[in-house]
Coordinates of C-alpha atoms and ligand atoms in Angstrom, one line a residue:
X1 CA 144.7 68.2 96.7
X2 CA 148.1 69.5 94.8
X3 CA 149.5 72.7 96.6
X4 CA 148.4 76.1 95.1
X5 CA 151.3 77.9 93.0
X6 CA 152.4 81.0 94.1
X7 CA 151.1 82.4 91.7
X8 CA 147.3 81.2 92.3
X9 CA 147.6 82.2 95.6
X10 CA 148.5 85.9 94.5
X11 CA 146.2 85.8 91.9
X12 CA 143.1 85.0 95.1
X13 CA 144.6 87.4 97.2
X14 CA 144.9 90.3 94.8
X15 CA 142.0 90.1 91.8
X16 CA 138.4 90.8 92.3
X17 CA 135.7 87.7 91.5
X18 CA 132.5 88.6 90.9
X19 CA 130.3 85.9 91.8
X20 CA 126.3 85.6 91.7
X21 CA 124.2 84.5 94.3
X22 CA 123.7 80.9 93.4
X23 CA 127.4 80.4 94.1
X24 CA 127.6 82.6 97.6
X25 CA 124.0 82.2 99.2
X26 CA 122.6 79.5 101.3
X27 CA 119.8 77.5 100.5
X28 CA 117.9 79.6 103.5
X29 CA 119.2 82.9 102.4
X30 CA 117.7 82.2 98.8
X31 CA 114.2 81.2 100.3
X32 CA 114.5 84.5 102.1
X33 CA 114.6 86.2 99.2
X34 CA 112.0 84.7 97.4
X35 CA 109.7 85.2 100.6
X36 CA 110.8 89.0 100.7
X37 CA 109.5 89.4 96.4
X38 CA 106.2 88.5 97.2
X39 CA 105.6 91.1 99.8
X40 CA 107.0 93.1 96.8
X41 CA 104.6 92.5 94.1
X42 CA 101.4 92.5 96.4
X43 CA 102.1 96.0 96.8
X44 CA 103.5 96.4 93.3
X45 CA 100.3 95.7 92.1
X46 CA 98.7 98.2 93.9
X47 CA 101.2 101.0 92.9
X48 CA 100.6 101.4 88.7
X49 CA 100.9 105.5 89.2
X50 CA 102.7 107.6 91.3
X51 CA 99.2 108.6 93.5
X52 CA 98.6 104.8 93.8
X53 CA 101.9 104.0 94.9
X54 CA 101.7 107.0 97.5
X55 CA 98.5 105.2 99.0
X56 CA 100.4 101.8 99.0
X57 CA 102.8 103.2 100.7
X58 CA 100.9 105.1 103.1
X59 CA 99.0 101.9 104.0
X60 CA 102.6 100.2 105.0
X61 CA 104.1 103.0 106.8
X62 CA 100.9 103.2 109.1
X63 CA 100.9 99.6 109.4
X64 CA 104.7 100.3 111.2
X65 CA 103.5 102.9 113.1
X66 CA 104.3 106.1 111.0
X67 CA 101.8 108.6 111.5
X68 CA 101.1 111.6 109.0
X69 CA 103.2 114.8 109.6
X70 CA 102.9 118.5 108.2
X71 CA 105.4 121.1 107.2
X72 CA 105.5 123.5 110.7
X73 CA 104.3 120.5 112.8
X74 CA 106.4 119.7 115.8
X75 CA 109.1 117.0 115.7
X76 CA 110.9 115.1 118.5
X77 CA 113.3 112.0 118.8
X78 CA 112.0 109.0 118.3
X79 CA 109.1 110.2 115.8
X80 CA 107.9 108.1 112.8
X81 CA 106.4 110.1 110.6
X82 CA 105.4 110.8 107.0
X83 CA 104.7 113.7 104.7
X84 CA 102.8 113.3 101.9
X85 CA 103.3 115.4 99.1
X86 CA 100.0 116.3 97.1
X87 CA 99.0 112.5 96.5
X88 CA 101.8 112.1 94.2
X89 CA 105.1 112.3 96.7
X90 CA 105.9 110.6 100.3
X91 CA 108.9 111.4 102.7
X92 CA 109.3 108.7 105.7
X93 CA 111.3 109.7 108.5
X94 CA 112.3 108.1 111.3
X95 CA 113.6 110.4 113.6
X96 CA 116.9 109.1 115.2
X97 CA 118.3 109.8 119.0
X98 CA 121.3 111.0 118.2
X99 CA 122.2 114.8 117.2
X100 CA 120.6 115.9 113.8
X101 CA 124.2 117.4 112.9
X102 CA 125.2 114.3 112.5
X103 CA 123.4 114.3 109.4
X104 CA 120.3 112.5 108.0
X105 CA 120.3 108.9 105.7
X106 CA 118.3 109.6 102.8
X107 CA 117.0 107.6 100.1
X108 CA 115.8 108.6 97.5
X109 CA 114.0 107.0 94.5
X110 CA 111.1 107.7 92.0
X111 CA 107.9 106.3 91.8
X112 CA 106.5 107.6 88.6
X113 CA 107.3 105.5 86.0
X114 CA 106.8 106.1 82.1
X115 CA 103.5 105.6 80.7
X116 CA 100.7 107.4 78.3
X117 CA 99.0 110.3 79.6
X118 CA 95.7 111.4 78.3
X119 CA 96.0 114.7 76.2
X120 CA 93.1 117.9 77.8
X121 CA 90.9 116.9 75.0
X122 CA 91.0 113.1 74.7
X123 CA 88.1 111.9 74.1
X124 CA 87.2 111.5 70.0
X125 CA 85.8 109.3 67.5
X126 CA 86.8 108.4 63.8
X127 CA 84.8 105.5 61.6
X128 CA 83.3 103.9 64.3
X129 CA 86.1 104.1 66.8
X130 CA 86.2 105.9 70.3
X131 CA 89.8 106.7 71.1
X132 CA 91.7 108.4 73.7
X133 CA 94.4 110.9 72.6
X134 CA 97.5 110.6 74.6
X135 CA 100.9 112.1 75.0
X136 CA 103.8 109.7 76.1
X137 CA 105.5 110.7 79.6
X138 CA 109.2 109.4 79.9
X139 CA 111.3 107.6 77.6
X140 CA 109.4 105.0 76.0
X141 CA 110.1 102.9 72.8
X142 CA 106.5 103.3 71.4
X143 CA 106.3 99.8 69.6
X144 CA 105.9 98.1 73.0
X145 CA 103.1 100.1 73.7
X146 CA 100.9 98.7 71.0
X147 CA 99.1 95.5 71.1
X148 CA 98.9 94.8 74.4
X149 CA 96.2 94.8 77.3
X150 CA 96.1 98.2 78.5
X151 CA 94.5 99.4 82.0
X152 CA 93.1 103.4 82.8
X153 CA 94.2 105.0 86.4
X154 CA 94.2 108.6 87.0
X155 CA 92.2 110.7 89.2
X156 CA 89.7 113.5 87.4
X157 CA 88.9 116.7 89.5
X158 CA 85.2 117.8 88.8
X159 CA 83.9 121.2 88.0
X160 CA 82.5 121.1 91.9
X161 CA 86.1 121.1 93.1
X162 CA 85.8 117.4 94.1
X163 CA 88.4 114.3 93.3
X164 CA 87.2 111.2 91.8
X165 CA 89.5 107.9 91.0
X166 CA 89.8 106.6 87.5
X167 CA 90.7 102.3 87.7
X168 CA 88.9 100.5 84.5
X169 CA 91.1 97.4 83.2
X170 CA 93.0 95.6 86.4
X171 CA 90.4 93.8 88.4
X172 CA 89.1 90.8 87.4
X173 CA 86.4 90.9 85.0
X174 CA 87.3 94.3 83.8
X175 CA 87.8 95.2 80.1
X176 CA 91.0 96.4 78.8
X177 CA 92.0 98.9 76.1
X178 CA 94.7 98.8 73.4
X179 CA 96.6 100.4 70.6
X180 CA 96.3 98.5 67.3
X181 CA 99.0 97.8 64.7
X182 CA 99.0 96.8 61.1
X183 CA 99.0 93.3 60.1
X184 CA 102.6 92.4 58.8
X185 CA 100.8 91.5 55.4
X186 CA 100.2 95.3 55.2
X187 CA 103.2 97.2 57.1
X188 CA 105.8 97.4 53.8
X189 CA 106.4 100.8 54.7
X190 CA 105.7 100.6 58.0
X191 CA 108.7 98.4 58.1
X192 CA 111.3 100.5 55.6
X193 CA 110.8 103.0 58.5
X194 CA 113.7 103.0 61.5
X195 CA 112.2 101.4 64.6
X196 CA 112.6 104.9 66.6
X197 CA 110.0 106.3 63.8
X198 CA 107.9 103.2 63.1
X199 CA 105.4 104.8 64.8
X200 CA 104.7 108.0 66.3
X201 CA 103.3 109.7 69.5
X202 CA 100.3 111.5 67.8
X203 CA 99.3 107.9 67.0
X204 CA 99.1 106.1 70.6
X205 CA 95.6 106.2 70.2
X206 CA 93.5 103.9 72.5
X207 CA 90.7 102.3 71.6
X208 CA 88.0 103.1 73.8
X209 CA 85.0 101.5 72.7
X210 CA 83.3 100.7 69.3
X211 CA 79.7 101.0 69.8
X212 CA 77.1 103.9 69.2
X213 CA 74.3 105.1 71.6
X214 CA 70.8 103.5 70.6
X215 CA 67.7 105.9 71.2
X216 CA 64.9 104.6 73.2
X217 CA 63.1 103.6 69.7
X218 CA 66.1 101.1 69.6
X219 CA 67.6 103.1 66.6
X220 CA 71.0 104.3 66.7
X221 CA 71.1 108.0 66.9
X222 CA 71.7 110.5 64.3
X223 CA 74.5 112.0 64.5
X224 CA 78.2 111.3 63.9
X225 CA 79.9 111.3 67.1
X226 CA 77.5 108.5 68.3
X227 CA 80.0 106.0 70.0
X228 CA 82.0 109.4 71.7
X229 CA 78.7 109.7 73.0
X230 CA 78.2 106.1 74.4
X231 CA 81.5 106.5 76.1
X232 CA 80.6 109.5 77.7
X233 CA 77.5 108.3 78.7
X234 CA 79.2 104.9 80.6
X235 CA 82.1 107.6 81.6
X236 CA 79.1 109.8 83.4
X237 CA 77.6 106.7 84.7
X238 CA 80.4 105.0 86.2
X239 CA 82.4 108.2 87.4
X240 CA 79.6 111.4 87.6
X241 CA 82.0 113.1 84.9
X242 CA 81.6 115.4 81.6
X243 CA 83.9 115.6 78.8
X244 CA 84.9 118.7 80.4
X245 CA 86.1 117.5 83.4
X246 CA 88.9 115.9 81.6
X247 CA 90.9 119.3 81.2
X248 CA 91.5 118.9 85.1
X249 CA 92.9 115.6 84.9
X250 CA 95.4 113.1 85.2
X251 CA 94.8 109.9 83.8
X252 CA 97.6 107.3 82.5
X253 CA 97.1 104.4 79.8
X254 CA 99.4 101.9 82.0
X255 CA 99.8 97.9 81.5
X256 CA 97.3 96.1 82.2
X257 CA 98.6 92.9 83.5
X258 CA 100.0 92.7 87.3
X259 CA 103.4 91.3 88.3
X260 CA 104.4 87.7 87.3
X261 CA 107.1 85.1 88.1
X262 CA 109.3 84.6 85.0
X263 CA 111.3 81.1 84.1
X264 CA 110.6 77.8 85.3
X265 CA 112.6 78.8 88.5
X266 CA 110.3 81.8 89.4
X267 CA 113.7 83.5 89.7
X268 CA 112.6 87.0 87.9
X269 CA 109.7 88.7 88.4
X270 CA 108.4 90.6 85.2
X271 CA 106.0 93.8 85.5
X272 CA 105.6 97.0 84.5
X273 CA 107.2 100.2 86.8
X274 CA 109.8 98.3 88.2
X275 CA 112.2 101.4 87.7
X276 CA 111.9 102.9 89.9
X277 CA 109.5 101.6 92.7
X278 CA 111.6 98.2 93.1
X279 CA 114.0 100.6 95.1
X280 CA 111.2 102.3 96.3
X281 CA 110.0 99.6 98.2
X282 CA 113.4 98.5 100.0
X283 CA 113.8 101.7 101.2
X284 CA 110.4 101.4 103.0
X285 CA 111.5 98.0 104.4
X286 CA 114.7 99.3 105.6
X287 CA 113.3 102.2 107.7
X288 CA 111.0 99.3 109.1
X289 CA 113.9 97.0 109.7
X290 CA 115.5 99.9 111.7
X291 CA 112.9 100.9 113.7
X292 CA 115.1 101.5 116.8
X293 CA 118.4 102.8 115.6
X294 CA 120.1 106.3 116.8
X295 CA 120.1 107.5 113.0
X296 CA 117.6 109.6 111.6
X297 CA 116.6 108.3 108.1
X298 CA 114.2 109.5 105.5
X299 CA 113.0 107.7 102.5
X300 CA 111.7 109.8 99.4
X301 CA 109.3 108.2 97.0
X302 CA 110.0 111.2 94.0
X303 CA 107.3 112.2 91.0
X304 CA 108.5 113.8 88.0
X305 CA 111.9 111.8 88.0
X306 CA 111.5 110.4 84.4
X307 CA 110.2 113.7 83.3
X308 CA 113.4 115.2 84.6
X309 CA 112.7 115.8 88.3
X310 CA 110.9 119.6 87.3
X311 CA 107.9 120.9 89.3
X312 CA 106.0 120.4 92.9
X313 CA 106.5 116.8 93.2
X314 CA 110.1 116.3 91.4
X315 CA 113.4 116.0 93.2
X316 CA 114.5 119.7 91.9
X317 CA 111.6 120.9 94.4
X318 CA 113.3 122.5 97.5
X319 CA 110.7 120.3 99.5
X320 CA 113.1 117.8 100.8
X321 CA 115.3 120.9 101.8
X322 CA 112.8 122.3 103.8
X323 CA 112.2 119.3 105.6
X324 CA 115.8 119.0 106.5
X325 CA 115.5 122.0 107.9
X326 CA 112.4 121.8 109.8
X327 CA 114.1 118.8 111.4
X328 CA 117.3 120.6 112.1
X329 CA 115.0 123.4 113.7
X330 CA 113.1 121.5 116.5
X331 CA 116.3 119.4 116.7
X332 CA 118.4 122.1 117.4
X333 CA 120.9 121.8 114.6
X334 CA 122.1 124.2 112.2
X335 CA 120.7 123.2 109.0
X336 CA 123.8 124.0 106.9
X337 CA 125.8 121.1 109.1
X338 CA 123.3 118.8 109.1
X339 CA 122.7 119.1 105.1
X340 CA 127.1 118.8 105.2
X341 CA 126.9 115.6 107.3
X342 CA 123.9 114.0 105.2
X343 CA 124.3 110.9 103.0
X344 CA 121.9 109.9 100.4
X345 CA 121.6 107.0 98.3
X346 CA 120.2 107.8 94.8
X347 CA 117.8 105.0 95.1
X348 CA 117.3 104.0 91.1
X349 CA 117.5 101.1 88.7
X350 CA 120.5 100.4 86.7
X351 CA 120.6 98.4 83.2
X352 CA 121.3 94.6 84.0
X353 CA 123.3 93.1 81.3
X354 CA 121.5 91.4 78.8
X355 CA 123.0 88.5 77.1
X356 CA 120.6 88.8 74.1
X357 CA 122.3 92.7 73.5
X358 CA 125.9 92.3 74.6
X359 CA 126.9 94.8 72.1
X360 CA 125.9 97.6 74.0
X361 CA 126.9 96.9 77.5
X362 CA 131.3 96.5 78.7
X363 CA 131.0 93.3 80.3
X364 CA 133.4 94.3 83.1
X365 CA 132.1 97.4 84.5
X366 CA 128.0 96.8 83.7
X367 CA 125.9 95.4 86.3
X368 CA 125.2 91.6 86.0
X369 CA 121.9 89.5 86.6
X370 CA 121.7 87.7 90.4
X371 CA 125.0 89.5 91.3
X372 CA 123.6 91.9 94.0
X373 CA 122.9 95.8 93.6
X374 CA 124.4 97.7 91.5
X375 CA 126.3 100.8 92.6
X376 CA 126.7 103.5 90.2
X377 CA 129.9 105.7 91.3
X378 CA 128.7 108.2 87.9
X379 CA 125.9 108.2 85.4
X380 CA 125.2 110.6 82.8
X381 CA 125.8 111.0 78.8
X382 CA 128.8 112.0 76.6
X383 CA 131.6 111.7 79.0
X384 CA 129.7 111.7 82.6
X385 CA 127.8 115.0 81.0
X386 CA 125.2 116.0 83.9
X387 CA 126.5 113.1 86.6
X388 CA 126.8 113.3 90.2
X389 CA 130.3 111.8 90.0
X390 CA 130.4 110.4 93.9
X391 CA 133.6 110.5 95.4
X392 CA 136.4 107.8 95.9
X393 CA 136.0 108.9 99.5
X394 CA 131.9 108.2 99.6
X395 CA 132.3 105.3 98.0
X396 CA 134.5 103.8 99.9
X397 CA 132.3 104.8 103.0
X398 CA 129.1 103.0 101.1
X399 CA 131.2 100.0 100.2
X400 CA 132.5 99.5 103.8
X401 CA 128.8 99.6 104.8
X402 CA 127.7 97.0 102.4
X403 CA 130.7 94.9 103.0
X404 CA 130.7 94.7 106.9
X405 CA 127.0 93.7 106.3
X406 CA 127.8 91.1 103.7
X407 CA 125.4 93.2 101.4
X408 CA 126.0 91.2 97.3
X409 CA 126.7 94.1 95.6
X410 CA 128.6 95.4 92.5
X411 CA 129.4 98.2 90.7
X412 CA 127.2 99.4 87.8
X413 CA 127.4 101.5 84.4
X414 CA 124.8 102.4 82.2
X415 CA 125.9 101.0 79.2
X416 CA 129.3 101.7 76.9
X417 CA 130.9 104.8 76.9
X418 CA 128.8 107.1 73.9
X419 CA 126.0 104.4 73.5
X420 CA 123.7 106.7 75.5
X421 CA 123.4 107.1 78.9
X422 CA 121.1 108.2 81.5
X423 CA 120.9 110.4 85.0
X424 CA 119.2 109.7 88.1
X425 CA 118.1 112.1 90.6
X426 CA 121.0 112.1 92.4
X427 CA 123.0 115.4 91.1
X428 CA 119.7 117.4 92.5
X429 CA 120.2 115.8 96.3
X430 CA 124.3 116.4 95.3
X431 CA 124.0 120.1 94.4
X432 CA 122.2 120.9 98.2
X433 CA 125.8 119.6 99.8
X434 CA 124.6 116.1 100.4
X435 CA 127.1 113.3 99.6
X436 CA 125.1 110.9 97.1
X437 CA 125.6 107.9 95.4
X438 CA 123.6 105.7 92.8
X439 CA 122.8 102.4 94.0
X440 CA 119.8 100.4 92.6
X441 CA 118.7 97.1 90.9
X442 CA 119.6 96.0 87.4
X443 CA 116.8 96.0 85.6
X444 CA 116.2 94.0 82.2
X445 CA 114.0 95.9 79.5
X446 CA 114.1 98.8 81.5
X447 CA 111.3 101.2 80.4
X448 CA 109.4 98.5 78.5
X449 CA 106.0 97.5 79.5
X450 CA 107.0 94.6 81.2
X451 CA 110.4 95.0 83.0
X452 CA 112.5 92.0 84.4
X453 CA 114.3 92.3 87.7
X454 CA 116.5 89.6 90.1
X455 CA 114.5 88.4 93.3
X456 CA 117.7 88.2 94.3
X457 CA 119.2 91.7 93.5
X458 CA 115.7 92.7 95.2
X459 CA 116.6 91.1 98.2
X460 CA 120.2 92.4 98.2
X461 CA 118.7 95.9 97.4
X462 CA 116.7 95.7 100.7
X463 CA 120.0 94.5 102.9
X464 CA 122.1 97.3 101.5
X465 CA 119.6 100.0 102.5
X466 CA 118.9 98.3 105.6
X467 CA 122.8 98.3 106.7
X468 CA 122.7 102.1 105.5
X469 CA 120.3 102.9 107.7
X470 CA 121.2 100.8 111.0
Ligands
MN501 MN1 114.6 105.4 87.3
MN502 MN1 113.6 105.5 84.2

């Protein structure tokens, strides 16, 4: 082999290569991370709303020895332990040997992901039809909502003051539910319409059934809201509800179909509410991973995060505050310092360049496909408007991390400069004194009913929070 020229050997020694996993990983290290996606999309599939994914989550953490813990309760070194937040947040801690000034590791993602919520009065019928009303939550592009298999979860609290689960369209043998669309034959001005206007919110309506009630005489009844009525009635049947037991309810229209290999190598996996519980889940692991290190860590599973983090069970609630200080108090550490010495990583997907769309990513600085997790030093709209803009100083710290572990990771931006943009809960953690940085999977199709992700980047997602943690 010909010597290298000076300068090639300046050129390796000085330029940063981004390279992908095929090119760096063993054949053993790729099986791993095949083996860890599985243990991904079991509990995926169990986790299509936020309350769902708490119970998942609850069922894991107890499996690794976290038992449940209340604000006020006592808390020692050495503690596992896990707060759950009105069915619809978690916080995992595992409480670390070494002084709570040192800080606490924190990562925090969302696990609410956007969807169709039922409207107070949903339930209605028009020429034969029995639809639900809804009202989207998140950022959706409505088109992907219609014409596909569509699953109800929610939980309804009855007049008596008791809870009762909603789940009709995800286990086998279950109908499904849909939004129709016109025929192409018919949709001339449907289709002189911009795509963003195509069609509207008030007309997510899912069809519920189509069906009247038949009287006892085997005639259908008299009146005109006869197949509202035969809804209601298989509603009552099945659940012990009223129609107005729906104005103290949350129920979702979510995908109906569970999490699936995608490609001939079983490389992606496609499902919906990858963003954000695909960091959700690694952040579990890595506590487990860790079970016996000096730190004190804390994963937080957020609600309310693609809604804009507002209320009881978003990140702008001063719950994870409170908790830090509850810790700091039966500790023994000022809870100003240990806030000062905390790190979080803003666990939350990141758009994945896609080859099919290049015009709205810059190639150099977006995240790319099998190339590791993405860290986001900003986020934000309209030059870094509303970003957490870490420091060079933090990331440098997280980099070190990831590097020393041999973590695949690489930086990420959401999309070119004044394309749009996004945030991330991360300013919220920021703004309590708490070093934070973005770092999350690229996602392909984020938002859309069926979201692509890496098993790969998964895998990589899980290592850096596990070195974070150790
Ligand atoms: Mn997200
Ligand atoms: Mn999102």
């Amino acid at each position: 082999m010909a010597d290298k020229t000076k300068g090639q050997t300046l050129r390796e020694e000085l330029f940063y290569v981004k390279k992908n996993a095929f090119e760096i990983k063993t054949s053993e290290e790729l099986a791993q991370a095949k083996e860890y996606a599985a243990g991904y999309t079991a509990w995926l599939d169990k986790s299509k709303t936020e309350r769902e994914c708490v119970n998942a989550s609850i069922e894991l953490l107890e499996a690794n020895g976290y038992t449940e813990y209340k604000l006020g309760d006592a808390v020692k070194a050495g503690d596992k332990i896990y707060l759950n937040n009105r069915g619809k947040g978690l916080f995992a801690i595992k409480v670390g040997t070494e002084n709570i000034e040192n800080g606490v590791y924190i990562m925090a993602s969302h696990i609410d992901s956007p969807r169709l919520d039922l409207k107070q009065h949903p339930l209605y019928e028009n020429d034969g039809f029995g639809y639900f009303k809804t009202h989207y939550y998140g950022g959706i592009r409505k088109y992907q909502w219609a014409t596909i298999p569509l699953a109800i979860h929610g939980v309804v609290t009855k007049a008596d003051g008791t809870n009762v689960d909603i789940r009709i369209g995800d286990e086998p043998g279950d109908p499904v539910f849909c939004i129709t669309d016109l025929l192409p034959h018919l949709a001339k001005d449907q289709n002189s319409r911009p795509l963003g206007s195509a069609f509207t919110g008030e007309g997510l309506n899912v069809v519920l059934a189509t069906s009247p009630f038949i009287e006892e005489d085997g005639k259908v009844t008299p009146a005109s809201d006869k197949v509202k009525l035969n809804v209601m009635i298989m509603l009552n049947e099945k659940y012990g509800i009223t129609e107005s037991d729906f104005m103290s309810a949350e129920i979702s229209i979510v995908p109906a179909q569970n999490a699936a290999d995608v490609g001939m190598d079983r490389w992606l996996i496609g499902s919906y509410g990858h963003d954000d519980r695909v960091c959700a889940y690694p952040s579990l692991t890595a506590l487990f991973e860790n079970a016996d290190t000096e730190k004190t860590c804390m994963a937080v599973l957020a609600d309310k995060e693609e809604t804009g983090s507002d209320g009881i069970s978003g990140m702008q609630c001063c719950l994870l505050f409170d908790i830090i200080d509850e810790l700091a108090k039966n500790l023994g550490g000022n809870t100003n310092v240990v806030r000062m010495n905390s790190k979080c990583l803003s666990a939350d997907v990141t758009a994945c360049f896609d080859p099919n769309y290049p015009e709205v990513s810059e190639k150099r600085n977006t995240s790319i496909l099998h190339c590791g997790v993405g860290m986001s030093k900003y986020t934000g709209s309209g030059g870094k408007g509303g970003t957490n803009d870490a420091s060079a100083e933090f990331v440098g710290y997280v980099r070190k991390i990831f590097d020393d572990a041999k973590v695949m990771w690489q930086t990420a931006e959401l999309g070119k400069v004044d394309q749009g943009g996004g945030g991330t809960v991360a300013k919220y953690i920021a703004n309590h004194n708490i070093q934070t940085i973005d770092v999350g999977v690229p996602v392909l199709s984020m938002h859309a009913p069926f979201e692509l992700i890496s098993k790969s980047d998964l895998y990589e997602t899980h290592r850096a929070f596990a070195a974070f943690c150790k």
